mmCIF file with all atom_site columns, C-alpha atoms in Angstrom:
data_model
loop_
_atom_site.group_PDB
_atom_site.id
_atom_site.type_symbol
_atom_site.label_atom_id
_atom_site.label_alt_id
_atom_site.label_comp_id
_atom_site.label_asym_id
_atom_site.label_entity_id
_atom_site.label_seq_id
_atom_site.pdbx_PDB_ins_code
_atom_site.Cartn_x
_atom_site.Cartn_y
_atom_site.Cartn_z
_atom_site.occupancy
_atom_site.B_iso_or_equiv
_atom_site.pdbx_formal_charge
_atom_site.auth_seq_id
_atom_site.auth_comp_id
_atom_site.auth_asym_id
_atom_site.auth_atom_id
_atom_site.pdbx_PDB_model_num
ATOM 1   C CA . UNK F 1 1   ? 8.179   -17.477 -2.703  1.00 45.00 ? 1   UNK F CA 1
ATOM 2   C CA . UNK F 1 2   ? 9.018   -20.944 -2.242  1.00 48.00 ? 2   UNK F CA 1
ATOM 3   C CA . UNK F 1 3   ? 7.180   -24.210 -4.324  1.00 49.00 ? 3   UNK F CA 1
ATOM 4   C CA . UNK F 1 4   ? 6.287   -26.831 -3.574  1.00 47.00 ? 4   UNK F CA 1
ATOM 5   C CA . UNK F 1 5   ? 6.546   -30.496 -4.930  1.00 51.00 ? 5   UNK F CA 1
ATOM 6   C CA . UNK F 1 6   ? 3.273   -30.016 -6.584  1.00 49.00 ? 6   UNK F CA 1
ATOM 7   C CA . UNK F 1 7   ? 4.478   -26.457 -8.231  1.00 48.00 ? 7   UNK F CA 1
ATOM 8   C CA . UNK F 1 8   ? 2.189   -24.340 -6.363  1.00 45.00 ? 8   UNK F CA 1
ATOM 9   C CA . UNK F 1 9   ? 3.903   -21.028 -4.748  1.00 48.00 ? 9   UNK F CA 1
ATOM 10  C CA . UNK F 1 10  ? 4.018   -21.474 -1.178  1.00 43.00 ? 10  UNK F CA 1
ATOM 11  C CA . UNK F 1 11  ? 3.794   -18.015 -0.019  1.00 53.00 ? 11  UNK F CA 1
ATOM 12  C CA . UNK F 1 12  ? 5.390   -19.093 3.665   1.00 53.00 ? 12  UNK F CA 1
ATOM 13  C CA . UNK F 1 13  ? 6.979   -15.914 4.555   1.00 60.00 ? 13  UNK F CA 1
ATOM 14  C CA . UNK F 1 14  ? 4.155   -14.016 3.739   1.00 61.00 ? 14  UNK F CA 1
ATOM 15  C CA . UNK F 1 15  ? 2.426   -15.606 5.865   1.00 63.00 ? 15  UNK F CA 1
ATOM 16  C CA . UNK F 1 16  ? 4.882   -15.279 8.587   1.00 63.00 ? 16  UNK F CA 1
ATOM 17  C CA . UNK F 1 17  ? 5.412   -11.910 8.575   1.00 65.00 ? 17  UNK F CA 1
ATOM 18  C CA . UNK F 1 18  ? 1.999   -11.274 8.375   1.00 61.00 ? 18  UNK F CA 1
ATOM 19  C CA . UNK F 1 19  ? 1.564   -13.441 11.465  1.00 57.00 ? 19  UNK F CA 1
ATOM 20  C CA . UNK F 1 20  ? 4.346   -11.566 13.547  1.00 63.00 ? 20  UNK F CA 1
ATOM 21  C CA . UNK F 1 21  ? 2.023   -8.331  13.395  1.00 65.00 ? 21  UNK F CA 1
ATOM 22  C CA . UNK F 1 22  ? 0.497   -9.751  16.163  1.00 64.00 ? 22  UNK F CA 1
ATOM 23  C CA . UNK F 1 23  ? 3.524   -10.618 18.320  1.00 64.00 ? 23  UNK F CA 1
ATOM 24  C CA . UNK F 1 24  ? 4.162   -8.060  20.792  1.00 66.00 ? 24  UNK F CA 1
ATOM 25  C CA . UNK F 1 25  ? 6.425   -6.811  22.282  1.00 71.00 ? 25  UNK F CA 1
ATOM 26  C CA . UNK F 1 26  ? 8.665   -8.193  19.297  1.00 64.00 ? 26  UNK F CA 1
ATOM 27  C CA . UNK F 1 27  ? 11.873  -10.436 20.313  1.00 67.00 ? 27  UNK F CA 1
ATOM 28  C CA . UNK F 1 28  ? 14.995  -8.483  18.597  1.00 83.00 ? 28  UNK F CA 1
ATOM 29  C CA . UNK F 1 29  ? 15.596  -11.941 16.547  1.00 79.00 ? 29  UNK F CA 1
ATOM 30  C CA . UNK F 1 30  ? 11.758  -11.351 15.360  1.00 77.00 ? 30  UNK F CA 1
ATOM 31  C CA . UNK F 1 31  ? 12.846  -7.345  14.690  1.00 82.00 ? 31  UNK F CA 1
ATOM 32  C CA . UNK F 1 32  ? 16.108  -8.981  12.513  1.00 86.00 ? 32  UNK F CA 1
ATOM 33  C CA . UNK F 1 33  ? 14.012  -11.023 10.407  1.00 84.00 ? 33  UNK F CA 1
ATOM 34  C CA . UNK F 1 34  ? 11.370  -8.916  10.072  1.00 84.00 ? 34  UNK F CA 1
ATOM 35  C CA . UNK F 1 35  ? 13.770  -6.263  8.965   1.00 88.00 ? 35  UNK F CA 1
ATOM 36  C CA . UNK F 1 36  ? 15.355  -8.422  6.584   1.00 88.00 ? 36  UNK F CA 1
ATOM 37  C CA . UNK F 1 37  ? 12.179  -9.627  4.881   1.00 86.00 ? 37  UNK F CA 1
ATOM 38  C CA . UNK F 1 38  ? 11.576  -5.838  3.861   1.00 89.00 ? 38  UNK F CA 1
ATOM 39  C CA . UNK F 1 39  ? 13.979  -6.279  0.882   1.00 89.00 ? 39  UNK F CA 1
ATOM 40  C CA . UNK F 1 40  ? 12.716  -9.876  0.206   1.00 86.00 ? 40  UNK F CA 1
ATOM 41  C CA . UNK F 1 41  ? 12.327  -10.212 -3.784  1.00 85.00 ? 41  UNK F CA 1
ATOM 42  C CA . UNK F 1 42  ? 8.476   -10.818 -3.173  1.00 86.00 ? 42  UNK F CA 1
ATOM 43  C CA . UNK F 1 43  ? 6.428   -7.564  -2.601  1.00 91.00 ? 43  UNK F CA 1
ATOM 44  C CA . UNK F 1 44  ? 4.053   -9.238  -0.078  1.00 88.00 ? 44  UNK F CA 1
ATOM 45  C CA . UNK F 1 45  ? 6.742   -10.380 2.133   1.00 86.00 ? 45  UNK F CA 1
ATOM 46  C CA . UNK F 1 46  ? 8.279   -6.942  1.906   1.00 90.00 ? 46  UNK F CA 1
ATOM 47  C CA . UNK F 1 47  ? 4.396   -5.385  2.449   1.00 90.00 ? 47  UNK F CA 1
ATOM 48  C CA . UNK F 1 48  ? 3.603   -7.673  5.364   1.00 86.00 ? 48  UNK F CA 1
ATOM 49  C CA . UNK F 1 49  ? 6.859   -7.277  7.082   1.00 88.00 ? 49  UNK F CA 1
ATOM 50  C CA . UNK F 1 50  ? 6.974   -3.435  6.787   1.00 90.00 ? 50  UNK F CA 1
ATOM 51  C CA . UNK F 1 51  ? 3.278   -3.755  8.241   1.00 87.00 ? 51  UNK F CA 1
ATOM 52  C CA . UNK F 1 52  ? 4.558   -5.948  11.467  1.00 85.00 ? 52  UNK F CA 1
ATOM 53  C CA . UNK F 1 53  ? 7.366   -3.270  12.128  1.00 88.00 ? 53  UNK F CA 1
ATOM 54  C CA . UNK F 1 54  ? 5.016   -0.225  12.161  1.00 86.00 ? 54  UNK F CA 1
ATOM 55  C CA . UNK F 1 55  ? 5.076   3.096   10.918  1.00 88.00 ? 55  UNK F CA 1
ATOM 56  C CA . UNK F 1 56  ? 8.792   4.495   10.005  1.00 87.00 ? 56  UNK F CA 1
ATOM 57  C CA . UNK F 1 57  ? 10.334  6.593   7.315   1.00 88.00 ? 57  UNK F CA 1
ATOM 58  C CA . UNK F 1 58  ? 11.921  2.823   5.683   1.00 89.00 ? 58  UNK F CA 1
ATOM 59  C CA . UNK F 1 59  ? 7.957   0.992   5.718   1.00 90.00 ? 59  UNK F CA 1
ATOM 60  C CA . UNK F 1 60  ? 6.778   3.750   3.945   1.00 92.00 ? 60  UNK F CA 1
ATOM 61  C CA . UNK F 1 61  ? 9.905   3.789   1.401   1.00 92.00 ? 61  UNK F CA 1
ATOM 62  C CA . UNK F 1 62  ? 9.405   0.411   0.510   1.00 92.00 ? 62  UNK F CA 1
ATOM 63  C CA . UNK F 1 63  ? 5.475   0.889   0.266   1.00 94.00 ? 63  UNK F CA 1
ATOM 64  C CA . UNK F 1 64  ? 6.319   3.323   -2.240  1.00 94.00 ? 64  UNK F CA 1
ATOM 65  C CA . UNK F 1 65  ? 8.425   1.271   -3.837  1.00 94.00 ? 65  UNK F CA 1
ATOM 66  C CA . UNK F 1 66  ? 5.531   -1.008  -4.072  1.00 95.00 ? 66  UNK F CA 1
ATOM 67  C CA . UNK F 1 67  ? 3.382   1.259   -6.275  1.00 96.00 ? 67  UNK F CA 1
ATOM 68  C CA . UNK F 1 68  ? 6.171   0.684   -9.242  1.00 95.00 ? 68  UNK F CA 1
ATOM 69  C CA . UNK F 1 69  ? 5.638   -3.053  -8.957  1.00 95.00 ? 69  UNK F CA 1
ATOM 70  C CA . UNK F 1 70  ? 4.339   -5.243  -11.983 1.00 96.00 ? 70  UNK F CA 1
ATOM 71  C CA . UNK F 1 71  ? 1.631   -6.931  -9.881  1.00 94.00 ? 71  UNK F CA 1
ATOM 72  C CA . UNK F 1 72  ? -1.331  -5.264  -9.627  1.00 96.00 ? 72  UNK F CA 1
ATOM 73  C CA . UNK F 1 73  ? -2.582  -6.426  -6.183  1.00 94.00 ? 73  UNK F CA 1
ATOM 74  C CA . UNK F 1 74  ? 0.761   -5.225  -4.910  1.00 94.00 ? 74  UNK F CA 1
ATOM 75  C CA . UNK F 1 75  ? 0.347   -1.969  -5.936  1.00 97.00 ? 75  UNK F CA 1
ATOM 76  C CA . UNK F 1 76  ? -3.383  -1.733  -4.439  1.00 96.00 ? 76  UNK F CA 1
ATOM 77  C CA . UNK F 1 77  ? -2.043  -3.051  -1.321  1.00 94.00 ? 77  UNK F CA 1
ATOM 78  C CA . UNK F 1 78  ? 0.939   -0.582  -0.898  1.00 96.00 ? 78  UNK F CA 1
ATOM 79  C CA . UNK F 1 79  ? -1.946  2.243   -1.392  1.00 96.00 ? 79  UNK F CA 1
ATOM 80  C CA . UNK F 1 80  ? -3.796  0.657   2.147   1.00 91.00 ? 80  UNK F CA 1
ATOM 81  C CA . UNK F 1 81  ? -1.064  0.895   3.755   1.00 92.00 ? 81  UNK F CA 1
ATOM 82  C CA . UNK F 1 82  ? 0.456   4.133   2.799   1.00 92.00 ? 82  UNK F CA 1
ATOM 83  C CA . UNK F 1 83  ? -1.904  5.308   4.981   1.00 88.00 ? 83  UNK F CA 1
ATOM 84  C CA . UNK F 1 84  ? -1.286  3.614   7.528   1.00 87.00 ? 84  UNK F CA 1
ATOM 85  C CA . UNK F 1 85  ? 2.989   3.756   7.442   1.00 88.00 ? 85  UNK F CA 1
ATOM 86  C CA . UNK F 1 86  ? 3.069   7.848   6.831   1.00 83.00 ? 86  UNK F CA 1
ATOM 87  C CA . UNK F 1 87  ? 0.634   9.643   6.206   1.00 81.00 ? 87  UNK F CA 1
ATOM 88  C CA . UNK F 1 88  ? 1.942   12.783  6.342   1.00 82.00 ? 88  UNK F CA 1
ATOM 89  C CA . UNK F 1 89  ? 4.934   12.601  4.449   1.00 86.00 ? 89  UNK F CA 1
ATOM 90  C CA . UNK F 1 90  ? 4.830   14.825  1.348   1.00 84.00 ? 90  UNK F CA 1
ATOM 91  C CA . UNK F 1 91  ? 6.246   11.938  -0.823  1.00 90.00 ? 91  UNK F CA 1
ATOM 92  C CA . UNK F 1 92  ? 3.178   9.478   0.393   1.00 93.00 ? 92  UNK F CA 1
ATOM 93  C CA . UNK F 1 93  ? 0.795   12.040  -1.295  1.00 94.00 ? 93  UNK F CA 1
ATOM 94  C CA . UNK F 1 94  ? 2.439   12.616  -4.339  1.00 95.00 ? 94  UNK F CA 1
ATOM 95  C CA . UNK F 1 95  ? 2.984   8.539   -4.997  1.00 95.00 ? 95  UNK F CA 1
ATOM 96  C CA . UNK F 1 96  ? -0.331  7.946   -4.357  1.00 97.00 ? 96  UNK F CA 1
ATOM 97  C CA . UNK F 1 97  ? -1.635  10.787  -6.664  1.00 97.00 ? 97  UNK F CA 1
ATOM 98  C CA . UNK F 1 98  ? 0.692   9.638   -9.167  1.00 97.00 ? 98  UNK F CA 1
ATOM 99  C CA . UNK F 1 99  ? -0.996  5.965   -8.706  1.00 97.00 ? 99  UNK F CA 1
ATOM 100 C CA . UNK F 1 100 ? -4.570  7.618   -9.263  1.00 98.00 ? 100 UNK F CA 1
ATOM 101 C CA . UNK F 1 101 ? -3.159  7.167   -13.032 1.00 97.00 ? 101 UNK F CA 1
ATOM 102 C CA . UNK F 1 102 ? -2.005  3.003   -12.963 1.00 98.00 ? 102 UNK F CA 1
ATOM 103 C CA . UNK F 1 103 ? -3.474  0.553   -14.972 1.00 97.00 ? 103 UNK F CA 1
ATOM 104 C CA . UNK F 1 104 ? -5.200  -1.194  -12.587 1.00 98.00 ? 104 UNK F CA 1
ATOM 105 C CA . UNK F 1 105 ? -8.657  0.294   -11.464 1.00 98.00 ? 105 UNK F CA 1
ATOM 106 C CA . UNK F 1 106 ? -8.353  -1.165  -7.844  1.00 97.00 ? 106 UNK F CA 1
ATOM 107 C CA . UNK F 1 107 ? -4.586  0.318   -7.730  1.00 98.00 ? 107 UNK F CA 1
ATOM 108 C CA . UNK F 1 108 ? -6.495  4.109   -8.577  1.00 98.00 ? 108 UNK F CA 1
ATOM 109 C CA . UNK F 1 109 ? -9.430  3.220   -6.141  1.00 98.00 ? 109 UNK F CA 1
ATOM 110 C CA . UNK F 1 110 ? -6.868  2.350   -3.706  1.00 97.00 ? 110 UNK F CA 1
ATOM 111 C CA . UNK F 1 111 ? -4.984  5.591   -3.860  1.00 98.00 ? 111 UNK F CA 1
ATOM 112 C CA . UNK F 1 112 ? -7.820  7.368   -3.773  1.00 98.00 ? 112 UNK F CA 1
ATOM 113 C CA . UNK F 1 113 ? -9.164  6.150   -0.772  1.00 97.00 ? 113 UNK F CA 1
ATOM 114 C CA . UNK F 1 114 ? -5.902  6.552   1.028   1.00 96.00 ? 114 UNK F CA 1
ATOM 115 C CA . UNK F 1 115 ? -5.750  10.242  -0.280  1.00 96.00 ? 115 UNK F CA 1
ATOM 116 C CA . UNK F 1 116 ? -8.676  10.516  1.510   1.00 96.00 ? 116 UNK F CA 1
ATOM 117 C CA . UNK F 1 117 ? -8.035  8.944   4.704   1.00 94.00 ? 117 UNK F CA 1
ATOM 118 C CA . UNK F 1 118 ? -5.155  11.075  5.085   1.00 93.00 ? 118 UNK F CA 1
ATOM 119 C CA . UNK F 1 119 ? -7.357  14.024  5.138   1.00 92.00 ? 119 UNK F CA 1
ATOM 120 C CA . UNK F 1 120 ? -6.381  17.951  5.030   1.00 92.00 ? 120 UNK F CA 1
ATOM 121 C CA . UNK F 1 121 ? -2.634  16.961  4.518   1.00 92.00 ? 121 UNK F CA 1
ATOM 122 C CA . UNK F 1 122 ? -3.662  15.720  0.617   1.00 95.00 ? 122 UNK F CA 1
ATOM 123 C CA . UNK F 1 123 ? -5.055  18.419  -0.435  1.00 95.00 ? 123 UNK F CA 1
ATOM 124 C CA . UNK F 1 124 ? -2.600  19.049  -2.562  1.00 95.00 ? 124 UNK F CA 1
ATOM 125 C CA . UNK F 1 125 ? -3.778  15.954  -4.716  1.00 96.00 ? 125 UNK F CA 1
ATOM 126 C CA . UNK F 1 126 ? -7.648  17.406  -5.408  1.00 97.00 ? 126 UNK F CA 1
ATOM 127 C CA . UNK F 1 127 ? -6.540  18.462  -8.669  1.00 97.00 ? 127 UNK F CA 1
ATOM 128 C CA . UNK F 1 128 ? -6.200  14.415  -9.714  1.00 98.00 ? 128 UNK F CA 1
ATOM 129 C CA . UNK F 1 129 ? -8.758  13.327  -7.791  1.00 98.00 ? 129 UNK F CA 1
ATOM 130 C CA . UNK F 1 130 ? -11.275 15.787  -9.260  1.00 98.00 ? 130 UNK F CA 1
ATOM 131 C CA . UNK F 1 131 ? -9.887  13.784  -12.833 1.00 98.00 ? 131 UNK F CA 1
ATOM 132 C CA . UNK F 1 132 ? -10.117 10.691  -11.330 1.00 98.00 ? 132 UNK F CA 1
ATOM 133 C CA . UNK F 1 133 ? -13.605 11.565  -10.595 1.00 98.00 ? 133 UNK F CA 1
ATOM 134 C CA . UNK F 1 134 ? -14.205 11.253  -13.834 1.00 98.00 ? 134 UNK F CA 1
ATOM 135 C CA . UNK F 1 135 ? -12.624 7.577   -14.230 1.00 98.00 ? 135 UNK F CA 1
ATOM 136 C CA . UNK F 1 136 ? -14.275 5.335   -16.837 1.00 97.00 ? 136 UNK F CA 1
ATOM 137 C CA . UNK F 1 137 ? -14.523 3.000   -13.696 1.00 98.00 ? 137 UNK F CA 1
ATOM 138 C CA . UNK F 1 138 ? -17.626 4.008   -11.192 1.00 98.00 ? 138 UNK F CA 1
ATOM 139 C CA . UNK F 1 139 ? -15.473 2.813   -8.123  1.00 98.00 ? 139 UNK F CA 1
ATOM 140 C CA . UNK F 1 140 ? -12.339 4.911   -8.757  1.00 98.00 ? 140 UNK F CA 1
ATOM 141 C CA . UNK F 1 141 ? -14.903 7.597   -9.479  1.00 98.00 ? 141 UNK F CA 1
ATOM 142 C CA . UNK F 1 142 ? -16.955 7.051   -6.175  1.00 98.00 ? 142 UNK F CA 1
ATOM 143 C CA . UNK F 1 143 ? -14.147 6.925   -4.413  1.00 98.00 ? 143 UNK F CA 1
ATOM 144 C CA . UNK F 1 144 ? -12.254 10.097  -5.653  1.00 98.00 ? 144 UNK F CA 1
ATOM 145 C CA . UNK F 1 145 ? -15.315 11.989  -4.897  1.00 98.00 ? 145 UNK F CA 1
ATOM 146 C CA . UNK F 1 146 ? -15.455 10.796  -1.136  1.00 98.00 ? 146 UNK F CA 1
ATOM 147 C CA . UNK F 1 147 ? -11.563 11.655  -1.094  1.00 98.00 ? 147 UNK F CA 1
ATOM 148 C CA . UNK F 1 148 ? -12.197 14.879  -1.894  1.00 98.00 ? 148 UNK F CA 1
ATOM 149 C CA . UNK F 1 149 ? -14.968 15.404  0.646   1.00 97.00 ? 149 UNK F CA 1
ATOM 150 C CA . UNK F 1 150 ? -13.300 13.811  3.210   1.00 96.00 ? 150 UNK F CA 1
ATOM 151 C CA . UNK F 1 151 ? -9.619  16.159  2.584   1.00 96.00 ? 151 UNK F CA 1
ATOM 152 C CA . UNK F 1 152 ? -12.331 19.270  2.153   1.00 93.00 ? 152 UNK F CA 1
ATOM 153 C CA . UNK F 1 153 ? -13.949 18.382  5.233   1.00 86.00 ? 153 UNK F CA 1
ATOM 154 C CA . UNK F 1 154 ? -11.014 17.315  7.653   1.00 61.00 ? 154 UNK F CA 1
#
C-alpha cells in the first residue's frame, strides 16, 4: 500500500489487480505481474490478484493463507472466494470450518456461506455449522443453517 502526500493509503495495486480480472485473454507481462502481486505484503493485492488469475491449487493457497490474517475484512473476503478458487479441495473445507470459529462475525458468516455454496463436498463440516447455528450473532446463525440445507440438499 502506497501513501500519499496527504497520508492516506493509496491502495493502487489493489485496484489494479482487481481491474486486470477483466482483461482477457491476459498478456504474459499482465500473467508476471499478476503472479507477483500474489505474495505482495498487502492481503487485498494478494486476494485480487489470485482472483484475476483464476482458479489454481496456488489462489487457493494464498486464500487460505488469508484466513490467518489480522484484518478482519481480509479474512471474510478469502472465505468468498474460497469458493470460488477450489472448492473441492479437502483443505478449502477444513480452513473454512476452522474460520466458522474467528473473531469476526462476518469472517464466520463468510465461511459459512462458502461451506454452503460448495455443497455435498462440505459435508464433512455440518458438525460446526450445526454449532455455529447456534452463534450469539443471528447472521452467522442464519447462515449456518442455510449451509447446512444447501450441503444436505446438493
Amino acid at each position: 500500500v502506497k501513501v500519499d502526500e496527504a497520508g492516506r493509503a493509496v491502495a493502487w495495486q489493489a485496484t489494479a489487480a482487481n481491474f486486470l480480472q477483466d482483461v482477457n485473454p491476459k498478456p504474459a507481462v499482465v500473467l508476471q505481474a499478476l503472479q507477483g502481486a500474489l505474495y505482495d505484503s498487502d492481503p487485498f493485492v494478494r486476494l485480487y490478484a489470485a482472483n484475476a488469475i483464476g482458479p489454481s491449487d496456488v489462489t487457493a493457497s494464498i486464500a487460505t493463507a488469508i484466513l490467518r490474517h489480522p484484518d478482519p475484512r481480509a479474512r471474510w473476503l478469502a472465505t468468498l472466494a474460497l469458493v470460488e478458487f477450489a472448492p473441492n479441495r479437502i483443505d478449502t473445507v477444513s480452513a473454512l470450518s476452522e474460520a466458522l470459529r474467528d473473531e469476526d462475525r462476518r469472517t464466520r458468516a463468510g465461511a459459512a456461506t462458502a461451506l454452503g455454496r460448495i455443497g455435498s463436498h462440505a459435508a464433512s463440516a455440518v458438525p460446526r455449522l450445526k454449532l455455529a447455528a447456534e452463534d450469539s450473532d443471528p447472521t452467522v446463525q442464519q447462515a449456518a443453517r442455510e449451509a447446512i440445507a444447501q450441503i444436505r440438499t446438493l
